[in-house]
């Protein structure tokens, strides 16, 4: 059985809450006794999960130098919470039955796992139903992305698709409007109607939307920029666009 590492206070807490049966062992920093770590220890004991105390060097080696583990590392079964196109189709059907307008985030080739994690965190907070990304030229749900997501990766469906353009076409056939964020767009997000069935597409760091992705968008929108900086980090831009949609949809 393959295993993987999940680390960081929020990510491990979310894992222990949503799928404690997947955790084989919990490694905690020896000598740390603050309330946040005690809470995690309590969750582990409640679910009869083996706990081992280790020094910082051991924990650093476990995460392979990828990031700050915050004194907590979980060794668990390889996560299965990466979904495919069939799941997305079923999700759309479920939302239609409930009379709920789909609210989706599409990440077109975002390769920095820190940005993937930050986008997931914003998407979960905004009430997005799923995050979609292509299998190729995308960071995916790495341990770093999970840690940065602060638990969002454990509760928000992440859909990895083989052909993003084909997936966008499927969404359009299902009545979902595709809004792509592009700096050269004429229409800004505050002039756009983001209240119905919506998929917001964000491009890769530096290069933006790929040509084929851009061609499959119903509308291109931009964030109006008043300063000298020409663009925002993709995770920041994602948060701005998502919560403008949240504001409109609440109204």
Tab-separated table of C-alpha atoms in Angstrom:
chain	number	residue	atom	x	y	z
A	1	UNK	CA	0.000	0.000	0.000
A	2	UNK	CA	1.455	3.353	-1.013
A	3	UNK	CA	1.755	6.126	1.552
A	4	UNK	CA	2.326	9.850	1.488
A	5	UNK	CA	3.178	12.652	3.861
A	6	UNK	CA	0.764	15.338	5.026
A	7	UNK	CA	2.234	18.063	7.221
A	8	UNK	CA	1.351	21.348	8.858
A	9	UNK	CA	-1.110	22.039	11.677
A	10	UNK	CA	-4.172	22.879	9.592
A	11	UNK	CA	-3.658	20.157	6.981
A	12	UNK	CA	-3.146	17.416	9.560
A	13	UNK	CA	-6.073	18.599	11.689
A	14	UNK	CA	-8.341	18.511	8.638
A	15	UNK	CA	-7.104	15.033	7.730
A	16	UNK	CA	-7.718	13.729	11.250
A	17	UNK	CA	-11.222	15.181	11.139
A	18	UNK	CA	-12.219	14.002	7.655
A	19	UNK	CA	-10.351	10.690	7.244
A	20	UNK	CA	-8.561	9.537	10.426
A	21	UNK	CA	-8.674	5.928	9.215
A	22	UNK	CA	-6.140	6.820	6.516
A	23	UNK	CA	-3.470	7.915	8.999
A	24	UNK	CA	-0.915	5.219	9.847
A	25	UNK	CA	1.318	7.246	12.142
A	26	UNK	CA	1.605	10.743	13.527
A	27	UNK	CA	5.000	12.324	14.190
A	28	UNK	CA	5.083	15.244	16.613
A	29	UNK	CA	7.935	17.517	17.568
A	30	UNK	CA	9.461	16.420	20.854
A	31	UNK	CA	9.184	19.041	23.597
A	32	UNK	CA	6.465	21.114	21.967
A	33	UNK	CA	3.492	21.467	24.330
A	34	UNK	CA	1.272	24.254	22.991
A	35	UNK	CA	-2.519	23.919	22.766
A	36	UNK	CA	-2.644	23.447	18.987
A	37	UNK	CA	-0.367	20.425	19.134
A	38	UNK	CA	-2.217	19.055	22.163
A	39	UNK	CA	-5.456	19.246	20.169
A	40	UNK	CA	-3.923	17.170	17.380
A	41	UNK	CA	-2.582	14.685	19.932
A	42	UNK	CA	-6.065	14.384	21.396
A	43	UNK	CA	-7.552	13.698	17.947
A	44	UNK	CA	-4.934	10.999	17.336
A	45	UNK	CA	-5.555	9.308	20.681
A	46	UNK	CA	-9.318	9.408	20.135
A	47	UNK	CA	-8.871	7.584	16.814
A	48	UNK	CA	-6.227	5.152	18.157
A	49	UNK	CA	-3.524	6.443	15.825
A	50	UNK	CA	0.093	5.630	16.652
A	51	UNK	CA	2.003	8.720	17.795
A	52	UNK	CA	5.771	9.076	17.777
A	53	UNK	CA	7.702	12.046	19.135
A	54	UNK	CA	10.759	13.053	17.130
A	55	UNK	CA	13.354	15.823	16.908
A	56	UNK	CA	13.169	18.615	14.348
A	57	UNK	CA	15.804	17.062	12.091
A	58	UNK	CA	13.759	13.865	11.748
A	59	UNK	CA	10.645	15.835	10.836
A	60	UNK	CA	12.617	17.965	8.363
A	61	UNK	CA	13.844	14.797	6.668
A	62	UNK	CA	10.305	13.412	6.521
A	63	UNK	CA	9.040	16.388	4.510
A	64	UNK	CA	12.136	16.377	2.335
A	65	UNK	CA	12.864	20.044	2.816
A	66	UNK	CA	9.617	20.995	1.021
A	67	UNK	CA	8.347	23.368	3.677
A	68	UNK	CA	7.586	24.200	7.289
A	69	UNK	CA	5.937	21.207	8.957
A	70	UNK	CA	5.110	23.229	12.118
A	71	UNK	CA	6.066	20.264	14.272
A	72	UNK	CA	3.479	17.804	12.959
A	73	UNK	CA	3.750	15.189	10.187
A	74	UNK	CA	1.223	12.474	9.312
A	75	UNK	CA	2.148	9.304	7.434
A	76	UNK	CA	-1.026	8.186	5.698
A	77	UNK	CA	-2.447	6.195	2.825
A	78	UNK	CA	-1.983	7.826	-0.543
A	79	UNK	CA	-4.906	10.228	-0.827
A	80	UNK	CA	-7.701	9.339	-3.246
A	81	UNK	CA	-9.311	12.775	-3.219
A	82	UNK	CA	-8.261	13.589	-6.746
A	83	UNK	CA	-11.322	13.217	-8.946
A	84	UNK	CA	-11.858	12.849	-12.686
A	85	UNK	CA	-14.246	14.012	-15.400
A	86	UNK	CA	-16.923	11.486	-14.432
A	87	UNK	CA	-17.054	12.914	-10.910
A	88	UNK	CA	-17.474	16.391	-12.389
A	89	UNK	CA	-20.412	15.279	-14.519
A	90	UNK	CA	-22.037	13.653	-11.470
A	91	UNK	CA	-21.450	16.802	-9.426
A	92	UNK	CA	-23.216	18.931	-12.035
A	93	UNK	CA	-26.162	16.537	-12.024
A	94	UNK	CA	-26.373	16.675	-8.223
A	95	UNK	CA	-26.318	20.472	-8.233
A	96	UNK	CA	-29.060	20.566	-10.884
A	97	UNK	CA	-31.267	18.322	-8.747
A	98	UNK	CA	-30.729	20.640	-5.780
A	99	UNK	CA	-31.402	23.710	-7.908
A	100	UNK	CA	-27.983	25.107	-7.072
A	101	UNK	CA	-25.898	27.045	-9.621
A	102	UNK	CA	-22.439	25.499	-10.115
A	103	UNK	CA	-19.533	27.616	-8.859
A	104	UNK	CA	-16.232	26.224	-10.142
A	105	UNK	CA	-12.598	27.294	-10.223
A	106	UNK	CA	-10.356	26.199	-13.104
A	107	UNK	CA	-6.570	26.507	-12.814
A	108	UNK	CA	-4.986	26.395	-16.267
A	109	UNK	CA	-1.435	25.151	-15.772
A	110	UNK	CA	-0.594	26.625	-12.357
A	111	UNK	CA	2.735	24.968	-11.549
A	112	UNK	CA	3.677	26.404	-8.157
A	113	UNK	CA	2.260	24.174	-5.386
A	114	UNK	CA	2.147	27.181	-3.051
A	115	UNK	CA	-0.218	28.895	-5.485
A	116	UNK	CA	-2.287	25.718	-5.877
A	117	UNK	CA	-2.664	25.541	-2.107
A	118	UNK	CA	-3.519	29.221	-1.733
A	119	UNK	CA	-6.109	28.987	-4.524
A	120	UNK	CA	-7.685	25.961	-2.858
A	121	UNK	CA	-7.891	27.810	0.441
A	122	UNK	CA	-9.610	30.815	-1.166
A	123	UNK	CA	-11.920	28.580	-3.204
A	124	UNK	CA	-13.064	26.621	-0.151
A	125	UNK	CA	-13.694	29.841	1.764
A	126	UNK	CA	-15.709	31.226	-1.164
A	127	UNK	CA	-17.976	28.178	-1.357
A	128	UNK	CA	-16.655	26.817	-4.659
A	129	UNK	CA	-18.012	23.348	-5.478
A	130	UNK	CA	-14.813	21.996	-7.074
A	131	UNK	CA	-11.400	23.032	-8.390
A	132	UNK	CA	-10.424	21.762	-11.841
A	133	UNK	CA	-6.890	21.491	-13.252
A	134	UNK	CA	-5.241	19.665	-16.171
A	135	UNK	CA	-3.141	16.600	-15.400
A	136	UNK	CA	-0.233	17.945	-17.432
A	137	UNK	CA	1.633	21.185	-16.697
A	138	UNK	CA	0.046	21.526	-13.267
A	139	UNK	CA	1.492	21.089	-9.786
A	140	UNK	CA	-1.408	18.983	-8.547
A	141	UNK	CA	-2.076	18.127	-4.909
A	142	UNK	CA	1.463	17.841	-3.585
A	143	UNK	CA	2.181	17.775	0.174
A	144	UNK	CA	3.222	21.429	-0.097
A	145	UNK	CA	-0.070	22.356	-1.780
A	146	UNK	CA	-2.007	20.521	0.926
A	147	UNK	CA	-0.093	22.282	3.675
A	148	UNK	CA	-0.606	25.751	2.168
A	149	UNK	CA	-4.299	24.980	1.639
A	150	UNK	CA	-4.685	24.782	5.445
A	151	UNK	CA	-7.178	21.919	5.320
A	152	UNK	CA	-9.085	22.961	2.185
A	153	UNK	CA	-7.535	20.118	0.161
A	154	UNK	CA	-9.176	17.595	2.472
A	155	UNK	CA	-12.718	18.920	1.984
A	156	UNK	CA	-12.832	20.569	-1.473
A	157	UNK	CA	-12.931	18.244	-4.525
A	158	UNK	CA	-9.872	18.614	-6.767
A	159	UNK	CA	-10.670	17.410	-10.283
A	160	UNK	CA	-7.726	16.444	-12.486
A	161	UNK	CA	-8.701	16.269	-16.173
A	162	UNK	CA	-6.917	14.869	-19.202
A	163	UNK	CA	-8.138	17.464	-21.706
A	164	UNK	CA	-9.049	20.861	-20.248
A	165	UNK	CA	-10.539	22.245	-23.472
A	166	UNK	CA	-12.856	19.245	-23.742
A	167	UNK	CA	-13.854	19.675	-20.077
A	168	UNK	CA	-14.717	23.333	-20.682
A	169	UNK	CA	-16.903	22.276	-23.616
A	170	UNK	CA	-18.679	19.771	-21.368
A	171	UNK	CA	-19.318	22.507	-18.802
A	172	UNK	CA	-20.755	24.777	-21.492
A	173	UNK	CA	-23.105	22.036	-22.676
A	174	UNK	CA	-24.267	21.758	-19.056
A	175	UNK	CA	-25.141	25.461	-19.044
A	176	UNK	CA	-22.061	26.722	-17.193
A	177	UNK	CA	-20.661	30.074	-18.328
A	178	UNK	CA	-16.864	30.162	-18.636
A	179	UNK	CA	-15.145	33.375	-17.509
A	180	UNK	CA	-11.408	33.538	-18.151
A	181	UNK	CA	-9.180	36.043	-16.366
A	182	UNK	CA	-6.861	37.853	-18.788
A	183	UNK	CA	-4.984	41.116	-18.339
A	184	UNK	CA	-5.811	42.323	-21.857
A	185	UNK	CA	-9.568	41.777	-21.500
A	186	UNK	CA	-11.758	44.801	-22.130
A	187	UNK	CA	-14.361	43.934	-19.503
A	188	UNK	CA	-13.437	44.081	-15.819
A	189	UNK	CA	-14.836	41.797	-13.144
A	190	UNK	CA	-17.029	44.537	-11.666
A	191	UNK	CA	-18.840	44.954	-14.992
A	192	UNK	CA	-19.394	41.207	-15.354
A	193	UNK	CA	-22.414	39.190	-14.299
A	194	UNK	CA	-21.056	36.364	-12.163
A	195	UNK	CA	-24.311	35.246	-10.578
A	196	UNK	CA	-25.323	32.156	-12.555
A	197	UNK	CA	-23.681	28.813	-13.317
A	198	UNK	CA	-20.037	29.866	-13.359
A	199	UNK	CA	-16.565	28.501	-13.975
A	200	UNK	CA	-13.773	31.008	-13.321
A	201	UNK	CA	-10.588	30.175	-15.245
A	202	UNK	CA	-7.227	31.457	-13.972
A	203	UNK	CA	-4.044	31.173	-16.028
A	204	UNK	CA	-0.542	30.056	-15.202
A	205	UNK	CA	2.049	32.167	-13.432
A	206	UNK	CA	3.550	34.639	-15.880
A	207	UNK	CA	2.031	33.236	-19.081
A	208	UNK	CA	-1.679	33.392	-18.270
A	209	UNK	CA	-4.304	31.386	-20.123
A	210	UNK	CA	-3.225	29.004	-22.853
A	211	UNK	CA	-4.532	29.813	-26.350
A	212	UNK	CA	-6.911	26.856	-26.554
A	213	UNK	CA	-8.265	27.570	-23.076
A	214	UNK	CA	-8.813	31.207	-23.963
A	215	UNK	CA	-10.727	30.221	-27.100
A	216	UNK	CA	-13.137	28.116	-25.038
A	217	UNK	CA	-14.041	30.947	-22.653
A	218	UNK	CA	-17.401	32.663	-23.092
A	219	UNK	CA	-16.041	35.904	-21.647
A	220	UNK	CA	-12.627	37.319	-20.795
A	221	UNK	CA	-12.448	39.546	-17.723
A	222	UNK	CA	-9.752	41.475	-15.919
A	223	UNK	CA	-9.055	43.007	-12.534
A	224	UNK	CA	-8.701	46.796	-12.976
A	225	UNK	CA	-5.201	47.856	-11.943
A	226	UNK	CA	-4.612	51.430	-10.712
A	227	UNK	CA	-0.930	51.161	-9.791
A	228	UNK	CA	2.313	50.604	-11.664
A	229	UNK	CA	2.306	46.828	-11.150
A	230	UNK	CA	0.821	45.196	-14.255
A	231	UNK	CA	-0.430	41.966	-12.700
A	232	UNK	CA	-1.133	40.129	-9.458
A	233	UNK	CA	0.056	36.770	-8.206
A	234	UNK	CA	-2.365	34.113	-9.472
A	235	UNK	CA	-3.520	33.144	-5.989
A	236	UNK	CA	-4.199	36.787	-5.069
A	237	UNK	CA	-6.030	37.378	-8.353
A	238	UNK	CA	-8.052	34.214	-7.764
A	239	UNK	CA	-9.168	35.464	-4.359
A	240	UNK	CA	-10.209	38.848	-5.778
A	241	UNK	CA	-12.249	37.280	-8.598
A	242	UNK	CA	-13.849	34.590	-6.439
A	243	UNK	CA	-15.041	37.002	-3.796
A	244	UNK	CA	-16.412	39.442	-6.346
A	245	UNK	CA	-18.481	36.513	-7.573
A	246	UNK	CA	-19.472	35.733	-3.965
A	247	UNK	CA	-20.571	39.370	-3.481
A	248	UNK	CA	-22.708	39.297	-6.616
A	249	UNK	CA	-24.198	35.895	-5.898
A	250	UNK	CA	-25.137	36.926	-2.347
A	251	UNK	CA	-26.948	39.954	-3.719
